[in-house]
N, CA, C and O atoms as a MOPAC input file, in Angstrom:
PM7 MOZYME 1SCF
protein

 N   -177.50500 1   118.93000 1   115.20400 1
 C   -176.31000 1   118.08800 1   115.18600 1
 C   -176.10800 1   117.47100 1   116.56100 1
 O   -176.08000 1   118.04600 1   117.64900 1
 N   -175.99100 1   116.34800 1   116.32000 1
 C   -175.61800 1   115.37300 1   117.86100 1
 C   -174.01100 1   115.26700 1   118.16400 1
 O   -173.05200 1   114.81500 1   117.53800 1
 N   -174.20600 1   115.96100 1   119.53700 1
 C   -172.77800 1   116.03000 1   120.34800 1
 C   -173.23500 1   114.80900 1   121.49700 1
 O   -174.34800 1   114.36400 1   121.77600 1
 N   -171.81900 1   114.46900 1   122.04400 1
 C   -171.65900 1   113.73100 1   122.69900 1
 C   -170.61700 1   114.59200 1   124.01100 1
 O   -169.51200 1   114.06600 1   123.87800 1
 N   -170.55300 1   115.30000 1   124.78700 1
 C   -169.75600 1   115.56200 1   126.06100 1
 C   -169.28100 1   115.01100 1   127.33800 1
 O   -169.80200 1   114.97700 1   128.45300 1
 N   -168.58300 1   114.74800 1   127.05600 1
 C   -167.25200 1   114.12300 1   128.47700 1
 C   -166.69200 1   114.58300 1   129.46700 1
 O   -165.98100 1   115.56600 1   129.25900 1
 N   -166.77500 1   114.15000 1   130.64600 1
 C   -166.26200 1   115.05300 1   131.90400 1
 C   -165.99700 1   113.77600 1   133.02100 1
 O   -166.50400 1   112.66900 1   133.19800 1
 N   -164.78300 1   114.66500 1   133.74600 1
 C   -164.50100 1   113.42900 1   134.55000 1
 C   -163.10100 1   113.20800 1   134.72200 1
 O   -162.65500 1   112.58500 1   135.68500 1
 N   -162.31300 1   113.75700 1   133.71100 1
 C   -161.01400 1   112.30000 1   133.91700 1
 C   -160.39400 1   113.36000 1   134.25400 1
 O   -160.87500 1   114.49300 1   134.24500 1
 N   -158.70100 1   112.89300 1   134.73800 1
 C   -158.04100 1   113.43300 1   135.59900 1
 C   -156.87300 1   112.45700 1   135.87200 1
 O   -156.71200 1   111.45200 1   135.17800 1
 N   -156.15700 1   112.74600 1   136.78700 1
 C   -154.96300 1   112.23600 1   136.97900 1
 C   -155.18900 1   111.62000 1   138.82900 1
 O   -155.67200 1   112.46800 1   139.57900 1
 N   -154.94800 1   110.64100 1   139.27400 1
 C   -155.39700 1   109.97600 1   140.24700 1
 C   -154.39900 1   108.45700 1   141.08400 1
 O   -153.95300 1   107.56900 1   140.35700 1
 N   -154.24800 1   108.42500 1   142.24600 1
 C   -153.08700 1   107.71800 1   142.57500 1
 C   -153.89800 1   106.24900 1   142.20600 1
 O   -155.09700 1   106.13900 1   141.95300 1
 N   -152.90300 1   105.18900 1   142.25300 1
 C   -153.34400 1   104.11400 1   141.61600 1
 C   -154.63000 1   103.52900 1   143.79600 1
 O   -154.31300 1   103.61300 1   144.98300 1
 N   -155.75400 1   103.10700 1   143.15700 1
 C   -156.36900 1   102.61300 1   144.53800 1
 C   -157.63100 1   103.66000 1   144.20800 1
 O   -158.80600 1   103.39800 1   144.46700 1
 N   -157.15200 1   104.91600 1   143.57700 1
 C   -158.04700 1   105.78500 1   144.02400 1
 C   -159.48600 1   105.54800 1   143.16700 1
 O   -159.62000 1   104.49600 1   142.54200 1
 N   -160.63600 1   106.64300 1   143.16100 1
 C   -161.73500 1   106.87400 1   142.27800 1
 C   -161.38400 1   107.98200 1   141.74000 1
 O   -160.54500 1   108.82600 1   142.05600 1
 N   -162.88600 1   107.79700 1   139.99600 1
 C   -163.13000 1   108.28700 1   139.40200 1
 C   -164.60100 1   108.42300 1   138.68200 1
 O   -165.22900 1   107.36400 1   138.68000 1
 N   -165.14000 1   109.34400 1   138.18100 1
 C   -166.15700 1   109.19400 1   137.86600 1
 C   -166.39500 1   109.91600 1   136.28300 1
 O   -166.18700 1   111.10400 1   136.03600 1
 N   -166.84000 1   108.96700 1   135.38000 1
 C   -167.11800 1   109.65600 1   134.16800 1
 C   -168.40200 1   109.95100 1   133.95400 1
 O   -169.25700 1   109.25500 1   134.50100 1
 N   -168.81200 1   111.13900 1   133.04300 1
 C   -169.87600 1   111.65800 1   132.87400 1
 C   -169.49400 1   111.78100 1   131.26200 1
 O   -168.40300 1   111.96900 1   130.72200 1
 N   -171.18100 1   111.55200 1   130.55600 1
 C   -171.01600 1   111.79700 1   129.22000 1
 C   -172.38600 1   112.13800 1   129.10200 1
 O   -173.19900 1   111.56900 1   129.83000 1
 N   -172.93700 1   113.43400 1   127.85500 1
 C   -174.01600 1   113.17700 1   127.98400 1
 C   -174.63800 1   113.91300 1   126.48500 1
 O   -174.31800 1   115.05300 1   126.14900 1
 N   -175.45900 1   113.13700 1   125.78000 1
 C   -175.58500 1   113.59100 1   124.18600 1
 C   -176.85000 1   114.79900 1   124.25400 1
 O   -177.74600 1   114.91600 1   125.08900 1
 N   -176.59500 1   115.49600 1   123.23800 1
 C   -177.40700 1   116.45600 1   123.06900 1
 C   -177.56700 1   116.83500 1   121.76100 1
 O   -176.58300 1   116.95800 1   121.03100 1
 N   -178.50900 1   117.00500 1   121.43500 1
 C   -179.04700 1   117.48600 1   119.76100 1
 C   -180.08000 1   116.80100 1   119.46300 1
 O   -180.53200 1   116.12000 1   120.38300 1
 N   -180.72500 1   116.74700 1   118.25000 1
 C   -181.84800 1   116.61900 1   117.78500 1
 C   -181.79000 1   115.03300 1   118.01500 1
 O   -181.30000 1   114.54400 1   116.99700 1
 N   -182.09600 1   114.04500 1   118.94700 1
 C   -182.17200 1   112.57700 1   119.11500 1
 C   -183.56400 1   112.01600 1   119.15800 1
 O   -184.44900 1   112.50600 1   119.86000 1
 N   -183.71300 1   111.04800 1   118.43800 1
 C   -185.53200 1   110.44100 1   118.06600 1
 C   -185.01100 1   109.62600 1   119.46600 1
 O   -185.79600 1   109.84300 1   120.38900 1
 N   -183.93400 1   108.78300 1   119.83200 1
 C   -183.65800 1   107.71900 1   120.18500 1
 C   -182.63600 1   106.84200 1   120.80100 1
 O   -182.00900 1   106.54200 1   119.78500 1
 N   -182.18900 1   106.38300 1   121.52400 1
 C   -180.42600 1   105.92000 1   122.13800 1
 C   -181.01400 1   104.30300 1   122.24100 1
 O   -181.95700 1   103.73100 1   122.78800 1
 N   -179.90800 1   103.95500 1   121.40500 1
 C   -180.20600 1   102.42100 1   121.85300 1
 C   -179.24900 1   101.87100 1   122.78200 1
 O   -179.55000 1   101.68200 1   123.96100 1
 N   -177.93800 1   101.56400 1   122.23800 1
 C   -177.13400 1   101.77700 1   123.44200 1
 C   -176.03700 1   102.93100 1   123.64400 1
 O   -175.82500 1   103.69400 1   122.70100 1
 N   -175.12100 1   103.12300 1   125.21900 1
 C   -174.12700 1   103.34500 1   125.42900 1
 C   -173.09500 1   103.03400 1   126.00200 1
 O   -173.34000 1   102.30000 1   126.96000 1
 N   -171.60800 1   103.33400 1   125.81500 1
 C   -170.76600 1   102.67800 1   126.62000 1
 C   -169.85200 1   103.46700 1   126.82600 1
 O   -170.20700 1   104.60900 1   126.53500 1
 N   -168.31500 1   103.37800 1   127.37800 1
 C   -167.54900 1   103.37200 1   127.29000 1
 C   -166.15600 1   102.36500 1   126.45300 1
 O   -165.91600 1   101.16600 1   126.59100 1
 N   -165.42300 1   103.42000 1   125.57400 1
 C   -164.45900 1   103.05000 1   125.19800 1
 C   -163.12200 1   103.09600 1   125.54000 1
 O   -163.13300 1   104.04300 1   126.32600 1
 N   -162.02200 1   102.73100 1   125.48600 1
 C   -160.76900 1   103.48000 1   125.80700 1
 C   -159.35700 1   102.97000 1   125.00200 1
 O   -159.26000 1   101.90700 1   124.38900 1
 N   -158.33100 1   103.95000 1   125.15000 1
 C   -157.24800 1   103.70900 1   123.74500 1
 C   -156.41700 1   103.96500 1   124.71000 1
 O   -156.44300 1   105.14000 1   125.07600 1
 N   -155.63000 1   103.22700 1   125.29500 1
 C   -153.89600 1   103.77500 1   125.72300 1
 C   -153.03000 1   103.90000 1   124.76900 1
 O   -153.42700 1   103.45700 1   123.69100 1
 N   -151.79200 1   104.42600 1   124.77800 1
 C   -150.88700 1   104.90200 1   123.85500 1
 C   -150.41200 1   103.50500 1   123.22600 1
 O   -150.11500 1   102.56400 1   123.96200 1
 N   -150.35400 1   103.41400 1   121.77300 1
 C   -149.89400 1   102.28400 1   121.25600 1
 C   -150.83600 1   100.89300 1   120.80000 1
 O   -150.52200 1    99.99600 1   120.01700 1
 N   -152.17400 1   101.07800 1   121.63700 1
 C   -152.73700 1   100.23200 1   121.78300 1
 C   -154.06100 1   100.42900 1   121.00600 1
 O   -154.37000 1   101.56200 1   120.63900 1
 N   -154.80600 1    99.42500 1   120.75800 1
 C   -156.31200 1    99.80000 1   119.80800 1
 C   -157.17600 1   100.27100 1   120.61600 1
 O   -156.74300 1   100.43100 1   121.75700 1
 N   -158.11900 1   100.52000 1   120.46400 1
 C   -159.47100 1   101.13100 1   120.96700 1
 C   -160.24100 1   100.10100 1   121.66500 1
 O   -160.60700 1    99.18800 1   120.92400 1
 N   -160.66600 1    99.98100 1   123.18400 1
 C   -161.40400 1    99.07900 1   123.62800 1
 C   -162.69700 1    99.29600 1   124.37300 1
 O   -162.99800 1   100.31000 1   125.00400 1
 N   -163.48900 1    98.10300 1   124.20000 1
 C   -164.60400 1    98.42500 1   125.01800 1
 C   -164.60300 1    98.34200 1   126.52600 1
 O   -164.47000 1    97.16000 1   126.84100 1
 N   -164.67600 1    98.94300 1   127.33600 1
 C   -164.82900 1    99.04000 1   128.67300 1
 C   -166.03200 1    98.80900 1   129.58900 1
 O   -166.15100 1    98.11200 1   130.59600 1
 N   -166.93100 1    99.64500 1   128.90400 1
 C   -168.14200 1    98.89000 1   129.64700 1
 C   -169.51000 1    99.58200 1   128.40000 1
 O   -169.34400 1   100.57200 1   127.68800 1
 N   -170.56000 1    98.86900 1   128.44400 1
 C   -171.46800 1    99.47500 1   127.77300 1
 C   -173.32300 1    98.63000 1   128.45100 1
 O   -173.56800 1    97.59600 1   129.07200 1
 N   -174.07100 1    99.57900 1   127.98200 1
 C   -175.34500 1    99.48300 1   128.79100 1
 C   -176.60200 1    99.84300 1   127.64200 1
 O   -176.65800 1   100.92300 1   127.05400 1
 N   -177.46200 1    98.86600 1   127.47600 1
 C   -178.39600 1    98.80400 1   126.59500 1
 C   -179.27200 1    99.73400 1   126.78500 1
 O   -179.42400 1   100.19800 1   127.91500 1
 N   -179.98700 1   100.16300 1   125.75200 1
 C   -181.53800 1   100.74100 1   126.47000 1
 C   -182.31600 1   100.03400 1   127.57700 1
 O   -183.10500 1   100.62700 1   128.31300 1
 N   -181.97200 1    98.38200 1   127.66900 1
 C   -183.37700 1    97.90700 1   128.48000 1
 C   -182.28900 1    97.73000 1   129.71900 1
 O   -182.59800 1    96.95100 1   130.62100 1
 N   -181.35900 1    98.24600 1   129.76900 1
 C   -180.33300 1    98.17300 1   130.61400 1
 C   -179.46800 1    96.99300 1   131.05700 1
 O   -179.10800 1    96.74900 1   132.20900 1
 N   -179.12100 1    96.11300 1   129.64300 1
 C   -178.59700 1    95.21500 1   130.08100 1
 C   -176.79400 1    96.03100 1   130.17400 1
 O   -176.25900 1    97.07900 1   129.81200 1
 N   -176.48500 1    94.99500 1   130.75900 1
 C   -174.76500 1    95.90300 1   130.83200 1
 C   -173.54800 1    94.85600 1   130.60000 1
 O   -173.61000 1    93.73600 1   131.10800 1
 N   -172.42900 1    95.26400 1   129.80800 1
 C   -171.37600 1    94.46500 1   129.61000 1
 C   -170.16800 1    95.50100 1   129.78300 1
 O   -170.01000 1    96.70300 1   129.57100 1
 N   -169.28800 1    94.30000 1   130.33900 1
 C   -167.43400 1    94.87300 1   131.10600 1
 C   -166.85900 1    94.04200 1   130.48700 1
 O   -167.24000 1    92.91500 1   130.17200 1
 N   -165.61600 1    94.71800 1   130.21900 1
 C   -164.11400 1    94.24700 1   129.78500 1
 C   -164.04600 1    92.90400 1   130.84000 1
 O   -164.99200 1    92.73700 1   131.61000 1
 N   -163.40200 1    92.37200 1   130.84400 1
 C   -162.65300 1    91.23000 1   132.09100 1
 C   -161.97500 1    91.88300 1   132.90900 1
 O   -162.05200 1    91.43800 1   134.05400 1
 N   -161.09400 1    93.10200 1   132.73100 1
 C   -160.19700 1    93.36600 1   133.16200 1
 C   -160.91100 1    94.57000 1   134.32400 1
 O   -160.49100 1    94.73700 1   135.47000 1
 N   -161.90200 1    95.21200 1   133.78400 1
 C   -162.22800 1    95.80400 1   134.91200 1
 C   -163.82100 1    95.56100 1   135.85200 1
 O   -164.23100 1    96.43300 1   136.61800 1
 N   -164.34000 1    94.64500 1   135.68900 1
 C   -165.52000 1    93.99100 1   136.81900 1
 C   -164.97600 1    93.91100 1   137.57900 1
 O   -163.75300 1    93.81900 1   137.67800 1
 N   -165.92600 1    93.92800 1   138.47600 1
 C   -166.15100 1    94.16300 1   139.60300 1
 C   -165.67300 1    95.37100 1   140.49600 1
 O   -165.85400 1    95.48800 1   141.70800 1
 N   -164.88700 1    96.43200 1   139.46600 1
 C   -164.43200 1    97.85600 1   139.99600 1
 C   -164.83900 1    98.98600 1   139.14800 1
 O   -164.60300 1   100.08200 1   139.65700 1
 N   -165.40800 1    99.00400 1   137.95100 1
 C   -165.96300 1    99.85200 1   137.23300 1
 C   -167.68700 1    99.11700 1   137.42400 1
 O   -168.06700 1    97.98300 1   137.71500 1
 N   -168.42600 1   100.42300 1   137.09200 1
 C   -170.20500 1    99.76200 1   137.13000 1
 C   -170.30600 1   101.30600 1   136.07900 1
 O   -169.76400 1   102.40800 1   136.16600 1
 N   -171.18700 1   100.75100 1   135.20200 1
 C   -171.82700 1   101.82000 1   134.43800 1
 C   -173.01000 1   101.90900 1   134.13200 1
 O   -173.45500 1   100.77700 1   133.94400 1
 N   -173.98600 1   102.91500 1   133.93700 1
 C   -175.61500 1   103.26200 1   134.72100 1
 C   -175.66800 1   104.57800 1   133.14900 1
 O   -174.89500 1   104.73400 1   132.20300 1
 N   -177.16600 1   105.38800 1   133.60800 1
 C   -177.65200 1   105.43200 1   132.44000 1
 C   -178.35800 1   106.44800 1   133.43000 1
 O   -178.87300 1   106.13400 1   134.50400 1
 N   -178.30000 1   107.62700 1   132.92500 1
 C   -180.24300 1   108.63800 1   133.43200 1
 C   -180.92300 1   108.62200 1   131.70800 1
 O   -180.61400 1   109.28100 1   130.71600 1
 N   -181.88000 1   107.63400 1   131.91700 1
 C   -182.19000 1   108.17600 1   130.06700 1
 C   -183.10100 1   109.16100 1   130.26000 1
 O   -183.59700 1   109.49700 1   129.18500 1
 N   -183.40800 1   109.59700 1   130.93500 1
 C   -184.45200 1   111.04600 1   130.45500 1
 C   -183.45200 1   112.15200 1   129.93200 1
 O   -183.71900 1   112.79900 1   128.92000 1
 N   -181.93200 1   112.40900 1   130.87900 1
 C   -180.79600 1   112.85100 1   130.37000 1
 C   -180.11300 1   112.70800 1   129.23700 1
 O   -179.25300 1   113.52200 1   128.90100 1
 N   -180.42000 1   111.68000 1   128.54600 1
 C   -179.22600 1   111.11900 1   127.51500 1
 C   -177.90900 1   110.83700 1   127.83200 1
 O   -176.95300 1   110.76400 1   127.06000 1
 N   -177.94200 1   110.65000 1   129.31000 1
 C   -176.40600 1   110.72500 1   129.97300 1
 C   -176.09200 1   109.25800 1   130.05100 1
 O   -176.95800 1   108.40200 1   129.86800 1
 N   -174.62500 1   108.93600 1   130.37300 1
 C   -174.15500 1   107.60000 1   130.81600 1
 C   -172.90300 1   107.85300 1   131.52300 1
 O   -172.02800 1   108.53400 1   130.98700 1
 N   -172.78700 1   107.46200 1   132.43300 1
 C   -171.46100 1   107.24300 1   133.82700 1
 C   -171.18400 1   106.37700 1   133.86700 1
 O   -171.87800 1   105.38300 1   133.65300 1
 N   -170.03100 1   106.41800 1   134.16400 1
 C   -169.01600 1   105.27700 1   134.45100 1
 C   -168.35600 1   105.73400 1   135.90500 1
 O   -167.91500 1   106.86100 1   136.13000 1
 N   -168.37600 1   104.75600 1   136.73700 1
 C   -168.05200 1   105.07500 1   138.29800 1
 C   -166.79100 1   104.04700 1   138.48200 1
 O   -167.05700 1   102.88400 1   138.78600 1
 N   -165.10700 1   104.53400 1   138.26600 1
 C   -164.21400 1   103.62400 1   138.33700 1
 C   -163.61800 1   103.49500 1   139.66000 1
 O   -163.09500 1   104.49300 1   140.15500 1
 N   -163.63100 1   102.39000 1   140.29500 1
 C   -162.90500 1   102.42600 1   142.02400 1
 C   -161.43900 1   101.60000 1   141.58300 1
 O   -160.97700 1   101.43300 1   140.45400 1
 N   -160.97600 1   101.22000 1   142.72500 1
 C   -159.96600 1   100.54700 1   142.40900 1
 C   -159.12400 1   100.69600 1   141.54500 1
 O   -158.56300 1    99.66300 1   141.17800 1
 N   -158.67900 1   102.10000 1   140.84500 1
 C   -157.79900 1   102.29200 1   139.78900 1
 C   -156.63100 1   101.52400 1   139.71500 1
 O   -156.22900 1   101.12500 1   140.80800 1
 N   -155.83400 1   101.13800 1   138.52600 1
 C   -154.76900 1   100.94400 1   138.23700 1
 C   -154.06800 1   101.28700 1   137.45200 1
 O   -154.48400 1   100.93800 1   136.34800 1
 N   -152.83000 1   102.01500 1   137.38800 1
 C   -152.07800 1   102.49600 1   136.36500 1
 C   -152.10600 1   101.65000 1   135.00300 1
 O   -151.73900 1   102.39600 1   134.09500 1
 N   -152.44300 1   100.20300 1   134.46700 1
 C   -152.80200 1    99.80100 1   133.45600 1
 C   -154.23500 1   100.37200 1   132.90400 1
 O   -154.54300 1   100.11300 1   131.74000 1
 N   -155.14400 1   101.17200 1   133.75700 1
 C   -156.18400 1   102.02600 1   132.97900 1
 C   -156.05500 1   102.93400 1   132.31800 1
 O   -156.75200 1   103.16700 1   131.33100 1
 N   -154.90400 1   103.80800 1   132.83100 1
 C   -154.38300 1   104.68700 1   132.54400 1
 C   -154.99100 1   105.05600 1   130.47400 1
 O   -154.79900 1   104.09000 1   129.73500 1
 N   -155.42700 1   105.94300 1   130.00700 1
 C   -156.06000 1   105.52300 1   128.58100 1
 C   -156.21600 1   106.99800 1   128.67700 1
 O   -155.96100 1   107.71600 1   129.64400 1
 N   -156.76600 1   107.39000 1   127.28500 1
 C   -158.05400 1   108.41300 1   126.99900 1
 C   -159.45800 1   107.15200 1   126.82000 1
 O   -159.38500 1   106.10800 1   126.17300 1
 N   -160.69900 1   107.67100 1   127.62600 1
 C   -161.30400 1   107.24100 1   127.46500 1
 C   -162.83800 1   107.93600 1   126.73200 1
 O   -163.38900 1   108.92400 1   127.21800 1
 N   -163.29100 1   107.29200 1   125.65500 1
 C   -164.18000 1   107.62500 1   125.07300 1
 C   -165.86800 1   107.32200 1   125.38600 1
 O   -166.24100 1   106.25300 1   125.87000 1
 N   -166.65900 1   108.26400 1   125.08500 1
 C   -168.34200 1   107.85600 1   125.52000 1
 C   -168.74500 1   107.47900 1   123.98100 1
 O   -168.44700 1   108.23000 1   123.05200 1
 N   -169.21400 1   106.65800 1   123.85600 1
 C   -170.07000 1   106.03900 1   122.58300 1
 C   -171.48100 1   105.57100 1   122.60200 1
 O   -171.82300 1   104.54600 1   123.19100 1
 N   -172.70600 1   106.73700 1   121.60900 1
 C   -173.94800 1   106.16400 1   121.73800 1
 C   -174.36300 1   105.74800 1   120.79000 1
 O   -173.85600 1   106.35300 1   119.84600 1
 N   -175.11700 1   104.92900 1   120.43800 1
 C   -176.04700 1   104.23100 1   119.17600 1
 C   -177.15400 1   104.89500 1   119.54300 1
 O   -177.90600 1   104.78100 1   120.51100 1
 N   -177.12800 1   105.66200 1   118.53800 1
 C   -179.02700 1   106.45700 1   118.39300 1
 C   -179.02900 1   106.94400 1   117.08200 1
 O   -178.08600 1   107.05200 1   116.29800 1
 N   -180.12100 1   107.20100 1   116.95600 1
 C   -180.92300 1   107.69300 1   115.73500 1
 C   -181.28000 1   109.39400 1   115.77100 1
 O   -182.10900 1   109.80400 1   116.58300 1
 N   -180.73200 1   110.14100 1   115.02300 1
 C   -181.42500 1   111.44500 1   115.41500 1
 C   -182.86400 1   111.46600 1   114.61700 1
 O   -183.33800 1   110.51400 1   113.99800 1
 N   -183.55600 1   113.00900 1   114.80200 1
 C   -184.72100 1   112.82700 1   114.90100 1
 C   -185.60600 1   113.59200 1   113.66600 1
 O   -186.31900 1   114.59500 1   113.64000 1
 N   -185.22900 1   112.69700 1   112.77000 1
 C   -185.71700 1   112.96500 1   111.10600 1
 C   -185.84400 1   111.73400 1   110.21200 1
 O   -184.89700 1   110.96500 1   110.04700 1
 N   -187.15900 1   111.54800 1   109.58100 1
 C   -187.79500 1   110.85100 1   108.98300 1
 C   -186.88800 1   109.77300 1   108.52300 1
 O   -185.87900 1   110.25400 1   108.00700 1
 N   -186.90400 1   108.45000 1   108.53400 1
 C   -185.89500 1   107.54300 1   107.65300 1
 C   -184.91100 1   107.17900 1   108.10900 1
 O   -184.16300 1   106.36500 1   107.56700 1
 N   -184.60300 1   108.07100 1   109.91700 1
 C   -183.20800 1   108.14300 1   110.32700 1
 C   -182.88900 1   107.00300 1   110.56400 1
 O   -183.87000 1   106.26100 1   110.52400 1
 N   -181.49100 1   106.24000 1   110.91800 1
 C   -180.99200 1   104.80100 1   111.29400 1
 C   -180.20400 1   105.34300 1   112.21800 1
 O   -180.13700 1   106.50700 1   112.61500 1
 N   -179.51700 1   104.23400 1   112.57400 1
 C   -178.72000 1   103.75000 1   114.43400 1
 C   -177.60200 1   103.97400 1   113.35400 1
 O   -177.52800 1   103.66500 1   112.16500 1
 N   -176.70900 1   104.66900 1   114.27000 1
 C   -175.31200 1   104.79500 1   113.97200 1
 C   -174.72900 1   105.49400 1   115.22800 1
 O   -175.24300 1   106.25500 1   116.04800 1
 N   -173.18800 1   104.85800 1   115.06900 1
 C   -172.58600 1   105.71500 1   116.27600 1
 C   -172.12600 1   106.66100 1   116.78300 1
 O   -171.24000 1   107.01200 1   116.00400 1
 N   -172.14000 1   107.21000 1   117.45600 1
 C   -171.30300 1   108.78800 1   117.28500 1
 C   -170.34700 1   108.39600 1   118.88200 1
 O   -170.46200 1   107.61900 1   119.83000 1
 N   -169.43200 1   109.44400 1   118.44000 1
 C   -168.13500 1   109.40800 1   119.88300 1
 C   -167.76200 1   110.67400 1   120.21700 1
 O   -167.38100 1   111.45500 1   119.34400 1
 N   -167.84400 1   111.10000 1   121.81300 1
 C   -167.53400 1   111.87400 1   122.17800 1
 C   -165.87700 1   112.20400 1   122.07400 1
 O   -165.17200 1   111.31000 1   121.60600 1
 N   -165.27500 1   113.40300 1   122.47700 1
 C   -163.90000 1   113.96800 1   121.98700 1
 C   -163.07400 1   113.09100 1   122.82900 1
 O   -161.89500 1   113.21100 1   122.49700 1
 N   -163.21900 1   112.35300 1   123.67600 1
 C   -162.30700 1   111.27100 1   124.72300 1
 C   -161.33100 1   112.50600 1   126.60800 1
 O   -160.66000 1   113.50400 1   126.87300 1
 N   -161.93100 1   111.50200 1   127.13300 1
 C   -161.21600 1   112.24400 1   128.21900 1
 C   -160.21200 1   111.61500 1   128.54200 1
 O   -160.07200 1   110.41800 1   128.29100 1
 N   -159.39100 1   112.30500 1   129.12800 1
 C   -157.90300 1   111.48000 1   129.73000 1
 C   -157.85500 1   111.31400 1   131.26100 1
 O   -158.20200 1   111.98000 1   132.23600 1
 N   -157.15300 1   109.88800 1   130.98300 1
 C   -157.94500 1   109.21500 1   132.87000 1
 C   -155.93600 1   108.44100 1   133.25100 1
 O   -155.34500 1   107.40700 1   132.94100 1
 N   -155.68900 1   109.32600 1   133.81100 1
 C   -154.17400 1   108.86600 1   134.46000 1
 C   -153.88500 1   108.23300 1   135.62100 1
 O   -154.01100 1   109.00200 1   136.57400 1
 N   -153.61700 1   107.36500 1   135.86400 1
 C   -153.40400 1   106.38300 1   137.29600 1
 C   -152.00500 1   106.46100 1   136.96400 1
 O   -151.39800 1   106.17800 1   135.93100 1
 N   -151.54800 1   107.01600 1   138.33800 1
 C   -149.91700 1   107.21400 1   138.75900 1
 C   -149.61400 1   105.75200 1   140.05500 1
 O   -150.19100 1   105.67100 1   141.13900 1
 N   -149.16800 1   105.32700 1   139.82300 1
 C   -148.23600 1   104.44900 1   140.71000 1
 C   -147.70900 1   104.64400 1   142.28900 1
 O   -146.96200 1   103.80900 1   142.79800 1

């Protein structure tokens, strides 16, 4: 069974850093991509940043040029390195991978880690 694990978030003055860690484990043939997601209270589920297998990479508008997100694929891991916080980040934020686990016929589908909570205080 494929897990997805999250580490990282925390509560942090607005200016400050953060660093997310996510990293899948279980029977995987394959990762095509990963990203980050995130949900503040009230609000839908968004993409934040995400990174291909061949490593192409895409950001929200709202956070380039202060979030960068990277990949160890021998790990199955993906980070997210946030500087410049702002209390509008403030979210639970989720790790999301597209892979295939590793049995005959398998297909790409997504799986989501349990979401960490990332607080920027003012």
């Amino acid at each position: 069974q494929v897990q997805l694990v999250e580490s990282g978030g925390g509560l942090v003055q607005a200016g400050g850093s953060l660093r997310l860690s996510c990293a899948a484990s279980g029977s995987i043939r394959d990762i095509n991509a990963m990203g980050w997601y995130r949900q503040a209270p009230g609000k839908q589920r968004e993409l934040v940043a995400a990174i291909t297998s061949g490593g192409n990479t895409n950001y929200a508008d709202s956070v380039k040029g202060r979030f960068t997100i990277s990949r160890d694929y021998p790990k199955n891991a993906v980070y997210l390195q946030m500087n410049s916080l702002k209390p509008e980040d403030t979210a639970v934020y989720y790790c999301n991978a597209v892979l295939r686990e590793d049995y005959y016929g398998s297909r790409y589908y997504d799986y989501w880690g349990q979401g960490t909570q990332v607080t920027v205080s003012s």
